[in-house]
Coordinates of C-alpha atoms and ligand atoms in Angstrom, one line a residue:
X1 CA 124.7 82.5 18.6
X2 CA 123.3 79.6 16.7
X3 CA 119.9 79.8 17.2
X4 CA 119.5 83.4 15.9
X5 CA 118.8 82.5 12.1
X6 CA 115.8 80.3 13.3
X7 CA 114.7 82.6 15.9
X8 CA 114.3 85.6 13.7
X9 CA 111.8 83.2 11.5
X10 CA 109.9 82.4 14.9
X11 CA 109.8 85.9 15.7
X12 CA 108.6 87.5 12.3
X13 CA 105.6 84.5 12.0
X14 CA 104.5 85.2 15.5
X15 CA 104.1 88.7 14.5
X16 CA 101.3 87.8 12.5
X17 CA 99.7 85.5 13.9
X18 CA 100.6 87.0 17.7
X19 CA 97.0 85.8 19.3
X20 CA 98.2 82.3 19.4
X21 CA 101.3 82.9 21.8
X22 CA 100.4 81.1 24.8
X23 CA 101.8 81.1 28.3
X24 CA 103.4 77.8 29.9
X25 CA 100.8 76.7 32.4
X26 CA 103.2 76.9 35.4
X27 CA 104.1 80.7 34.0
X28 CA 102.7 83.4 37.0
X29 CA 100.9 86.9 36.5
X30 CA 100.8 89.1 39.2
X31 CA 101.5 92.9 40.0
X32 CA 103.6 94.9 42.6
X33 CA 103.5 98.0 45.2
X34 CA 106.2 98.8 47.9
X35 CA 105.0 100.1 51.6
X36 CA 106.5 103.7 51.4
X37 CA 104.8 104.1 47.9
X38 CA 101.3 103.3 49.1
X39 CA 100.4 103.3 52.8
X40 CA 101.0 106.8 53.9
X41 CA 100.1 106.8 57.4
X42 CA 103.7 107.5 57.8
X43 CA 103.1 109.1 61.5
X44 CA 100.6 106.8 62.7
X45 CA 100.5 105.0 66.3
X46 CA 103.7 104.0 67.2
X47 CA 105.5 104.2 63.3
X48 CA 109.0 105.2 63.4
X49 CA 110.4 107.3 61.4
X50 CA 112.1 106.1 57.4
X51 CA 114.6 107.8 55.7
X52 CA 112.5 109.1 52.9
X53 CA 110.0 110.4 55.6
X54 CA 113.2 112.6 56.8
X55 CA 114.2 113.5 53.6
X56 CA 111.4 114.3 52.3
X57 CA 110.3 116.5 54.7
X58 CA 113.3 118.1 55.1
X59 CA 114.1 118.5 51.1
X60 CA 110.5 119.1 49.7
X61 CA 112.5 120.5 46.7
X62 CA 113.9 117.2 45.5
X63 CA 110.8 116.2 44.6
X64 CA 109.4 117.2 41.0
X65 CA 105.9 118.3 42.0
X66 CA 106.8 119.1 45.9
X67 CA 104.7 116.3 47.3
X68 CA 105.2 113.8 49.9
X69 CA 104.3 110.0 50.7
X70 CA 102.5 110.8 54.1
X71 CA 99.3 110.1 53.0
X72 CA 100.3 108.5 49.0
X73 CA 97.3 106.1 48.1
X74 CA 96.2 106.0 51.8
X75 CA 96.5 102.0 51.5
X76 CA 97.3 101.6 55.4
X77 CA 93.9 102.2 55.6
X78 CA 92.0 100.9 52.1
X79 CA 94.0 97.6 52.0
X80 CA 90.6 95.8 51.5
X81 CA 90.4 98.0 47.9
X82 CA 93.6 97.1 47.3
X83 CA 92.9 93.2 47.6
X84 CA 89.5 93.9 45.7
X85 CA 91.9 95.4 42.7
X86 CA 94.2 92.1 42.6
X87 CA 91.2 90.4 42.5
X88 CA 89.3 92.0 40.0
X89 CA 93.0 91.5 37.6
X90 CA 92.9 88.1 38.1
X91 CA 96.4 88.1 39.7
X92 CA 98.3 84.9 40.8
X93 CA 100.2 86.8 42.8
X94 CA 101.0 90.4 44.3
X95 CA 104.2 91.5 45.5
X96 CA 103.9 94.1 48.2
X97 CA 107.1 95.4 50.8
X98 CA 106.9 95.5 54.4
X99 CA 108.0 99.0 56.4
X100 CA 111.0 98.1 58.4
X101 CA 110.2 101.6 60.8
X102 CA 106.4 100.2 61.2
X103 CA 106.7 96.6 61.8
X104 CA 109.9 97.7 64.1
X105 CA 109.7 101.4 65.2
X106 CA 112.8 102.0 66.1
X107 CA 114.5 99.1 63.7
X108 CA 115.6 97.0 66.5
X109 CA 113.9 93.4 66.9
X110 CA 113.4 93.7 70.6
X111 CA 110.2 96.0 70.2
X112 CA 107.3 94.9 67.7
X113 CA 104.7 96.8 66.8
X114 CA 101.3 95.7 67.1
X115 CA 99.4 97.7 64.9
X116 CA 102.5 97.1 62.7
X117 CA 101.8 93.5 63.0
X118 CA 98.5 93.2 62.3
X119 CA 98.2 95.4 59.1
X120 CA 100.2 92.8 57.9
X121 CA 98.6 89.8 58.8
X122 CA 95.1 91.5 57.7
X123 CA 96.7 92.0 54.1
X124 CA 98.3 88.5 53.9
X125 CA 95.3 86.9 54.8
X126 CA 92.7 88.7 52.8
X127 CA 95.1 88.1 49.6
X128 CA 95.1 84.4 50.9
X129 CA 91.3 84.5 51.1
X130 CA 91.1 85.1 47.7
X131 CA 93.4 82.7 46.3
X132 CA 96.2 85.3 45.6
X133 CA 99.8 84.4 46.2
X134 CA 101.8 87.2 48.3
X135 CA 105.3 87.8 47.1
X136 CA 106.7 90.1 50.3
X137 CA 110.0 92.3 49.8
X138 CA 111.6 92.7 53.5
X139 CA 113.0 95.9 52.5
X140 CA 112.3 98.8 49.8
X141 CA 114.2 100.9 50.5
X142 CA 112.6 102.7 53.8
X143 CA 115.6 102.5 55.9
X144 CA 114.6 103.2 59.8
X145 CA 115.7 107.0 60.2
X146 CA 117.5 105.9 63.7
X147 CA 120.2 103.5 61.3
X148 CA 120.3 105.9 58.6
X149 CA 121.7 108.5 61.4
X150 CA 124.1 105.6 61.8
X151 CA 125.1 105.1 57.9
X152 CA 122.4 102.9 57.1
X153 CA 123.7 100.7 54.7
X154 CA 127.0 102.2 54.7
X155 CA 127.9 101.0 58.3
X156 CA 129.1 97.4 58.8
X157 CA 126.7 96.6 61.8
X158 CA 123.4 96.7 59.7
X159 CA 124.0 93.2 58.3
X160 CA 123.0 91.7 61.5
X161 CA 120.5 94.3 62.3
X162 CA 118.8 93.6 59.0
X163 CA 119.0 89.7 60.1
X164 CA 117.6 90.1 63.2
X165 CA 114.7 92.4 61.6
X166 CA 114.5 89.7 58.2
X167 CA 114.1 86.8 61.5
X168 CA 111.2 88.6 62.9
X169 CA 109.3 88.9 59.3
X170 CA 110.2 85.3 58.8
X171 CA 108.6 84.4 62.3
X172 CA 105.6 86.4 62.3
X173 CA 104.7 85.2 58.7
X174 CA 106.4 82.2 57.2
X175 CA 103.9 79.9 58.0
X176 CA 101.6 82.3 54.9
X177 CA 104.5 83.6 53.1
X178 CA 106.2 81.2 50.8
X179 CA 108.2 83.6 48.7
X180 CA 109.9 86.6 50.2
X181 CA 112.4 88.9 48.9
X182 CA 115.4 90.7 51.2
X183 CA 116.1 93.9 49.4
X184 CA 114.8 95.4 46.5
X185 CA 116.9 97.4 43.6
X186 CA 120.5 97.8 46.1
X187 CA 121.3 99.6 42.9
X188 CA 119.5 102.3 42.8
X189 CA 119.3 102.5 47.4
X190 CA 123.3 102.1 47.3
X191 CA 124.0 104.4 43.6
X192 CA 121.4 106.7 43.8
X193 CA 121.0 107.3 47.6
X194 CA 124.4 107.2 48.4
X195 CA 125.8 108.7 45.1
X196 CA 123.5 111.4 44.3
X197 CA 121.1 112.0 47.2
X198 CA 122.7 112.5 50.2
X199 CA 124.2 116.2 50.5
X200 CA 127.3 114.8 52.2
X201 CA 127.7 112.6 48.7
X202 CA 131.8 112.4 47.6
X203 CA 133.3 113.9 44.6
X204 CA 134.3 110.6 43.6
X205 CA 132.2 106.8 44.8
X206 CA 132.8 106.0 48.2
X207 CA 129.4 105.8 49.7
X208 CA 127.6 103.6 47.5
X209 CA 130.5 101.2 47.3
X210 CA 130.4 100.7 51.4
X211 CA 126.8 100.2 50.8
X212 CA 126.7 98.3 48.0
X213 CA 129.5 95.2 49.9
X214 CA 127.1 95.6 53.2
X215 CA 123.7 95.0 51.3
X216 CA 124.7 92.2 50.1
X217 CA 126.4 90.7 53.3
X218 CA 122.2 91.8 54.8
X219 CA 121.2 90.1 51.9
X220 CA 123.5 86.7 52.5
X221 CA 122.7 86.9 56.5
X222 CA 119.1 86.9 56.4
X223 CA 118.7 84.5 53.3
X224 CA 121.0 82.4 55.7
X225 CA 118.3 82.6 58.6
X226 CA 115.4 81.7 56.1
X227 CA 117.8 78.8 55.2
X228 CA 118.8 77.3 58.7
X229 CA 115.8 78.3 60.9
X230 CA 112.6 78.7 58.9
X231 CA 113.1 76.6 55.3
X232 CA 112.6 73.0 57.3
X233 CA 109.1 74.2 58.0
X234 CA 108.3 76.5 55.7
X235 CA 109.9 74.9 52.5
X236 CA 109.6 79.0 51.0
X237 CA 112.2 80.6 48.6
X238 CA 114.6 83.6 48.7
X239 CA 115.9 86.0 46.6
X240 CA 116.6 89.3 46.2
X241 CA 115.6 91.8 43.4
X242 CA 118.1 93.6 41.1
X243 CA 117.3 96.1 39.1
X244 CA 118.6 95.6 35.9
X245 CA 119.0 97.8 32.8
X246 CA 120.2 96.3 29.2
X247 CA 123.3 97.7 28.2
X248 CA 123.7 97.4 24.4
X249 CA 127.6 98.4 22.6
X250 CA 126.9 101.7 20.7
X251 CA 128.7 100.4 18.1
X252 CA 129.7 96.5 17.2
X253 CA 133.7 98.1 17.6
X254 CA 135.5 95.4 19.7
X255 CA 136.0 98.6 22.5
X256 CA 132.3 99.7 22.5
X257 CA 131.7 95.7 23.3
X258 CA 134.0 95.2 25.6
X259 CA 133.2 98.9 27.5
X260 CA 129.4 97.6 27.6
X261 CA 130.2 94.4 29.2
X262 CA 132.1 95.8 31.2
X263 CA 129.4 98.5 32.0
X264 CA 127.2 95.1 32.7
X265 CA 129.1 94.4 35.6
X266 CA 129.5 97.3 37.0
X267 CA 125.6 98.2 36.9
X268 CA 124.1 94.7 37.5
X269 CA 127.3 92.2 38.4
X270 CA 128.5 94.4 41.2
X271 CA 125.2 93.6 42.9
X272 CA 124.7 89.9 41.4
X273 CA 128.2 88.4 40.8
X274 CA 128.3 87.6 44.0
X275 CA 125.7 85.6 45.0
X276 CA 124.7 83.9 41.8
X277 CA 128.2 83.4 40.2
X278 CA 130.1 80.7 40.7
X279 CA 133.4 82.1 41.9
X280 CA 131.6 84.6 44.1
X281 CA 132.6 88.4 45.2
X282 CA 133.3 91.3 42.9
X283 CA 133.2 91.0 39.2
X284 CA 136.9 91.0 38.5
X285 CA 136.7 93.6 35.7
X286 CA 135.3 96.1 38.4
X287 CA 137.7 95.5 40.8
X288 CA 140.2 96.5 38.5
X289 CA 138.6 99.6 37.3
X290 CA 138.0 101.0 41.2
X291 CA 141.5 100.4 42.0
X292 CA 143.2 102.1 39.2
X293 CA 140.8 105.4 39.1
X294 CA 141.5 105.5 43.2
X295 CA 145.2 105.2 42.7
X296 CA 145.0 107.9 39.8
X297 CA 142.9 109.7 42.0
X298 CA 145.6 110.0 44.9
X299 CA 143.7 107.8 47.3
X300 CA 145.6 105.4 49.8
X301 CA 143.1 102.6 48.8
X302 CA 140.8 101.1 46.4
X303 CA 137.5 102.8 47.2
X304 CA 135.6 99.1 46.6
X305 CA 135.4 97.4 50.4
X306 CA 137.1 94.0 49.3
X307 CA 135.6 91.1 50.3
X308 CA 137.5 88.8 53.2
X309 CA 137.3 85.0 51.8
X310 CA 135.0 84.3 54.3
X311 CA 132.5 86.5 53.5
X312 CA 132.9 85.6 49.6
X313 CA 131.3 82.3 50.9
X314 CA 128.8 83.8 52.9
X315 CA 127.0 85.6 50.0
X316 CA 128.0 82.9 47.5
X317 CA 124.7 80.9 46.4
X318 CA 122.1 83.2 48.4
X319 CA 119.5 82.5 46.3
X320 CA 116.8 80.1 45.4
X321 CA 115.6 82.2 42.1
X322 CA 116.7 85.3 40.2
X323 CA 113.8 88.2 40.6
X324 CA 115.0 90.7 38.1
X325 CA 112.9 94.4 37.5
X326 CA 113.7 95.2 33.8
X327 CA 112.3 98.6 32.4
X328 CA 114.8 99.6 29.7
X329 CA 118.2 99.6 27.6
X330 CA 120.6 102.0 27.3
X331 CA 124.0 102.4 24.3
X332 CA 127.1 102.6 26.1
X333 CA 130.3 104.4 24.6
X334 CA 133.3 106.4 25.8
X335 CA 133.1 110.1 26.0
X336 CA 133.3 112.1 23.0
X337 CA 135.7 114.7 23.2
X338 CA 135.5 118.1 25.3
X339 CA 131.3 116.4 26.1
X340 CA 129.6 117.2 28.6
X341 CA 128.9 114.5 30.9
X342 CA 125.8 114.2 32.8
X343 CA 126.8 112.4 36.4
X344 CA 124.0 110.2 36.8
X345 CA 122.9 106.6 37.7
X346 CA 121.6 105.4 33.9
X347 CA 123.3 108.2 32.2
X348 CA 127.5 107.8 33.4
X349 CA 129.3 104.9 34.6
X350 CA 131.8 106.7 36.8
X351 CA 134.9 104.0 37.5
X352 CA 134.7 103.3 33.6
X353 CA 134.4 106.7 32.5
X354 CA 130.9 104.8 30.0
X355 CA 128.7 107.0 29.0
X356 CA 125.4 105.8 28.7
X357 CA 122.7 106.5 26.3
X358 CA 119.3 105.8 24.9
X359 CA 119.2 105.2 20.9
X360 CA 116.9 108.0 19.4
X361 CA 114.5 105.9 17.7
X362 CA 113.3 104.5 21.1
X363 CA 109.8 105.9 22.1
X364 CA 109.9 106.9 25.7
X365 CA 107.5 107.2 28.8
X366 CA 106.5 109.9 30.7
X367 CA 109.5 108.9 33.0
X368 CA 112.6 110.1 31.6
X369 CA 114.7 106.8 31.7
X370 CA 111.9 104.8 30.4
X371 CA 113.1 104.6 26.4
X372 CA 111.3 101.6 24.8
X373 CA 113.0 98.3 23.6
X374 CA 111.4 95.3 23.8
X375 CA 114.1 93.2 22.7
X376 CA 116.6 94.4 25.7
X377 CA 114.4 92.1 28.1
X378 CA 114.6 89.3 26.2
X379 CA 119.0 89.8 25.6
X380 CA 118.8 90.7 28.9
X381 CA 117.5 87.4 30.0
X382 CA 119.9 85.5 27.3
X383 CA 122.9 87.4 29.0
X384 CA 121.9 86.0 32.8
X385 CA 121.7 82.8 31.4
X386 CA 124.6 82.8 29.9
X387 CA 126.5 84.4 33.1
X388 CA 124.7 82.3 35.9
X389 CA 123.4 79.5 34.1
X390 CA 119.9 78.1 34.0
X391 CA 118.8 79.7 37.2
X392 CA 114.7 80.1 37.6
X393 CA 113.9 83.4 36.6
X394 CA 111.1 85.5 37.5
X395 CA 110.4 89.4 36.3
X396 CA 109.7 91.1 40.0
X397 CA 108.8 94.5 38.1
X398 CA 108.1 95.5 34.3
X399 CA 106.2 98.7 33.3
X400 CA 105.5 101.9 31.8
X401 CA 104.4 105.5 32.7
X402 CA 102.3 108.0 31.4
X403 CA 101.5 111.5 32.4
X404 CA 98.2 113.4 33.8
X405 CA 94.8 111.8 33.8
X406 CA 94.4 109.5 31.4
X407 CA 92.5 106.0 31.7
X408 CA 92.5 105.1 27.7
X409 CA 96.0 104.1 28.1
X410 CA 97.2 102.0 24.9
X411 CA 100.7 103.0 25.1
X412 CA 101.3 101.1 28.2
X413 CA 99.1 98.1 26.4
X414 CA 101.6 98.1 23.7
X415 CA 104.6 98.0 26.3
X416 CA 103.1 95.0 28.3
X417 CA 102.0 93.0 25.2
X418 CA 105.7 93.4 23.8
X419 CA 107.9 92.9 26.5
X420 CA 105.7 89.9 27.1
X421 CA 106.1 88.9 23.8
X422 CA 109.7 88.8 24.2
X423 CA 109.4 87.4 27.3
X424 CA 107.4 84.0 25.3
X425 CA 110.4 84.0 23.0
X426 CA 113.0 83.8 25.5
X427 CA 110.7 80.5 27.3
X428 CA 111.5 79.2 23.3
X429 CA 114.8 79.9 23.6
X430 CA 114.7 77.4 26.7
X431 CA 115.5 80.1 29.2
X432 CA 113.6 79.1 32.3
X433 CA 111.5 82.1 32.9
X434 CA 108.3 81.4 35.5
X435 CA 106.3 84.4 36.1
X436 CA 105.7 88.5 35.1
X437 CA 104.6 91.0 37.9
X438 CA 103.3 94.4 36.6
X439 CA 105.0 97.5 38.5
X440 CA 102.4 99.2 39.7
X441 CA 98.8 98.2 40.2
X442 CA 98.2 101.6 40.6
X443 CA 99.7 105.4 40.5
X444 CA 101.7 105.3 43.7
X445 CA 104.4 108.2 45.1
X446 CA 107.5 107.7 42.6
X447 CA 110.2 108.9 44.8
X448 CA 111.6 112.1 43.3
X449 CA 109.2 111.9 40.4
X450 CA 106.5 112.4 43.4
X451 CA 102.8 111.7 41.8
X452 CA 103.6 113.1 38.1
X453 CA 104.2 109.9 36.9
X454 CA 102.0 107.1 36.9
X455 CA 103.2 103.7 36.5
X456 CA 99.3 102.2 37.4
X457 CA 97.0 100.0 36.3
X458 CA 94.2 101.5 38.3
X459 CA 94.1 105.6 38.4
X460 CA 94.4 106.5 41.8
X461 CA 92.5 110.2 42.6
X462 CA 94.9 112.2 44.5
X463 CA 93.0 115.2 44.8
X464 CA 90.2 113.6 47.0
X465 CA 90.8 111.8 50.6
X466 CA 89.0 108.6 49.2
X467 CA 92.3 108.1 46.7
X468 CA 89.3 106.9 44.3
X469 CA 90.8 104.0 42.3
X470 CA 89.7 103.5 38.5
X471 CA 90.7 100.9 36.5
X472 CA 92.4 101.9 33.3
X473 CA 91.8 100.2 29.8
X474 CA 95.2 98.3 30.6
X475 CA 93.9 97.0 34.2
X476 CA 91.2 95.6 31.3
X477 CA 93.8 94.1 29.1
X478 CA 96.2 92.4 31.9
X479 CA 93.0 91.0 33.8
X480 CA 92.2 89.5 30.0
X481 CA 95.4 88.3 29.6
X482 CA 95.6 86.6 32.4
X483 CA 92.4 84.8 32.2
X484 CA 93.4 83.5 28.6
X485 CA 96.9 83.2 28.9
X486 CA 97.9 84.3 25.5
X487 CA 98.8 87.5 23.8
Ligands
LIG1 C1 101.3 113.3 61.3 O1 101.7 114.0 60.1 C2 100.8 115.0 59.7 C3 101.3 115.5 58.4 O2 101.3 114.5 57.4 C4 100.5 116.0 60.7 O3 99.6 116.9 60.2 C5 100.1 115.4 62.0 O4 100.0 116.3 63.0 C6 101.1 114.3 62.4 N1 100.5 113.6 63.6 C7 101.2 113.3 64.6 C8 100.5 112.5 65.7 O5 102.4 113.7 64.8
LIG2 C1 108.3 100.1 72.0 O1 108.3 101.4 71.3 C2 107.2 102.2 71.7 C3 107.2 103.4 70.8 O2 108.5 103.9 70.7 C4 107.2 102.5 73.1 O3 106.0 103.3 73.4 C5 107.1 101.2 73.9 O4 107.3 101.4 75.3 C6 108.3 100.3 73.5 N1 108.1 99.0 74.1 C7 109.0 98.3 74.6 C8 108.6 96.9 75.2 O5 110.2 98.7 74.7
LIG3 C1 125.9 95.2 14.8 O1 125.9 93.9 14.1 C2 124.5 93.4 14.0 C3 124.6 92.0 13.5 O2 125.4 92.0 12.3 C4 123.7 94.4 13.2 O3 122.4 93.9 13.2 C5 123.7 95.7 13.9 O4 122.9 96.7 13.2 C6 125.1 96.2 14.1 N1 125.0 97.4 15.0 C7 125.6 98.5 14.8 C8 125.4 99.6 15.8 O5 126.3 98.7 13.8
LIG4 C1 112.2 76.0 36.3 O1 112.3 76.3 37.7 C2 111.3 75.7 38.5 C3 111.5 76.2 39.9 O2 112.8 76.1 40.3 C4 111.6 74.2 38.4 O3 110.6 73.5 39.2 C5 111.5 73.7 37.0 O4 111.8 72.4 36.9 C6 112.5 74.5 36.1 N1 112.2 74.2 34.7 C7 113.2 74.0 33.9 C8 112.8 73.7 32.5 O5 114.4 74.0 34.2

């Protein structure tokens, strides 16, 4: 806590003079899409089938404007625009996902797709061509239909399935590929899918618990494969991608401070404790919490999986960075009296009975979770730090959404430039922070939000087949940005 009385002095002077904040020369720009968001072309050649295809199709209502990814921004076919784009922004880098039902149709390893294959290589190499960096997740979150029949994440088997699929990613592009990341946001594909999307989903957390040990065992198998098999020759790095909201004490009350670190762990530790703490597996304060709600709640057992000793030291030290997606912060108190609580990822911690909030001063995005506060990103960073050490850092996914058409977008300007700006102030603070990505280089399908909000730095025209892209003014300011370096 030192350094605060100094650091508010930094802070207030670089307000004024905010054009000379300049970013480290090893710091990287870049921006990020997922497969299931962009490449429609869900039914083409020998695709399988994903668990959001099936879902989709068979729950058109769960999505806000009844819409559907099978054609989304059509990039399975306009991957050359889409390298053009990243291009024309100037990006170091751009993080895209593989599909696990197209490169593998039926999610096993022993049958490869060609045309799979080869949409792949085409977009690695034309990034390469260009001098852009690809940053590839294994897995967001499209889940081959055939294993979600199975459980998906929630039966024990998929760790070694996801291995065997995370060996032939590693294989068919290591030699290009020199950062790759397993699994993208477990939080929301083990809390959200498990907890809230899924019709067969449990009065009380079963689901996304089972899901939430076996991810990161997937996690811990394939990062073990990259380690042993392909690092010698490849010399990349691993990690996974967490996403991670800021979770501030609604009050400074020793029990609101207490309840929101404890709230930390259940949202972010339970997915990160284990692999980047020291002592490994489950965050001791939500191990506690599961067990007593269970045994209040009648059940035989605690409803967490534990962890055998053996598998603590699989996961333990999985990583060769943190890649962290930060959007927002959220107040977290108990209950008020005879309230009416709202069971949601972001809005309830169940096992803690934590209700979370946004403060009402915060301006918020056309999403509905996204509430403004700069600041959160940079505590946020301050709080890894100060859990996990000085582990490399790099933001995997920042951004802001807007509504309707609209290309004069300064609201999203403003977000960048002051998250950033936070971002430059935790580098000061000495916290080892070594690139941004932008999420989304353009409109994409936003899951349940569908196409209504639009996270993008290019427009993307849904209502034509060409999915016209269009920069906005902040595709402008980014590209600007990153050619000087400075805010
Ligand atoms: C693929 O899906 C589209 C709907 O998006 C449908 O019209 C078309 O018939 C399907 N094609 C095949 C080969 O199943
Ligand atoms: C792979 O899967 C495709 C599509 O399901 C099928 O047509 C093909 O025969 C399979 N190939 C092998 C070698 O199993
Ligand atoms: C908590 O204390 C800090 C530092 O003294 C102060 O800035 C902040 O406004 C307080 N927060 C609340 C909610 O009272
Ligand atoms: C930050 O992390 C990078 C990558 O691991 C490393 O090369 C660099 O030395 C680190 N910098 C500091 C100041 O720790």
């Amino acid at each position: 806590m030192l350094w605060l009385p100094a650091l508010i002095i930094w802070a207030s002077v670089s307000h004024s003079c905010g054009s000379d904040l300049q970013f480290p020369s090893w710091f990287k720009f870049g921006a990020a899409s997922a497969a299931f968001q962009v490449e429609g072309a869900w039914n083409v050649s020998d695709k399988g089938e994903g668990k959001w295809d099936r879902l989709i199709h068979r729950y058109p209502e769960m999505i806000t404007d009844g819409s559907n990814a099978d054609v989304a921004c059509n990039s399975y076919y306009l991957w050359e625009r889409d390298i053009e784009m990243a291009a024309e922004l100037g990006l170091q880098f751009y993080r895209f996902s593989i599909s696990w039902p197209r490169l593998l149709p039926t999610g096993f390893a022993n049958n490869i797709s060609e045309d799979g294959k080869n949409y792949y290589n085409k977009l690695i190499d034309g990034l390469l061509e260009k001098g852009i960096e690809p940053i590839v997740t294994i897995y967001h979150w499209d889940m081959p239909q055939m294993f979600q029949d199975l459980g998906g994440w929630a039966n024990p088997k998929i760790s070694d399935w996801f291995a065997e699929y995370a060996r032939v990613v590693y294989s068919l592009y290591g030699d290009r590929v020199k950062n790759w990341i397993t699994i993208n946001e477990p939080l929301v594909d083990c809390d959200f899918y498990y907890g809230e999307v899924l019709a067969a989903k449990q009065e009380h957390f079963v689901g996304p618990y089972m899901c939430n040990k076996n991810v990161l065992l997937s996690h811990a198998k394939a990062y073990h494969v990259y380690d042993q098999e392909f690092r010698p020759k490849y010399k990349g790095k691993v990690s996974l991608a967490n996403h991670l909201v800021w979770l501030k004490p609604y009050s400074n009350s020793t029990e609101d401070q207490e309840l929101a670190e404890a709230a930390r762990q259940f949202l972010t530790g339970r997915y990160t404790h284990a692999v980047f703490s020291k002592e490994g597996g489950w965050p001791s304060v939500v191990e506690e919490a599961v067990a007593k709600a269970s045994k209040e709640q009648g059940y035989q057992d605690t409803r967490l999986p534990p962890f055998t000793q053996e598998e603590i030291e699989l996961i333990r030290g999985t990583y060769d960075y943190f890649a962290m997606n930060h959007y927002t912060t959220r107040l977290v108190r108990k209950p008020r009296s005879s309230e009416e609580i709202v069971r949601s990822l972001f809005t309830y911690v169940e096992d803690l009975d934590a209700v979370l909030e946004m403060d009402p001063s915060w301006p918020v995005g056309y999403t509905w979770y996204t509430a403004v506060y700069p600041e959160g990103i940079r505590e946020q960073i301050a709080w890894l730090k100060q859990q996990y050490g000085n582990v490399e850092i790099l933001i995997t996914e920042n951004g802001y959404s807007t509504g309707g058409s609209n290309l004069d977008d300064d609201a999203r300007i403003s977000y960048v430039n002051d998250y950033l700006e936070q971002v430059l102030l935790s580098i000061e603070e000495g916290v080892n922070v070594t690139g941004y990505t932008y999420w989304t280089i353009m409109d994409n399908f936003e899951w349940t939000d569908g196409y209504n909000s639009k996270f993008g730095l290019y427009e993307v025209d849904f209502s034509v087949p060409e999915r016209t892209r269009t920069p906005r003014k902040s595709a402008q300011y980014y590209a600007q940005l990153i050619k000087k370096r400075s805010l």
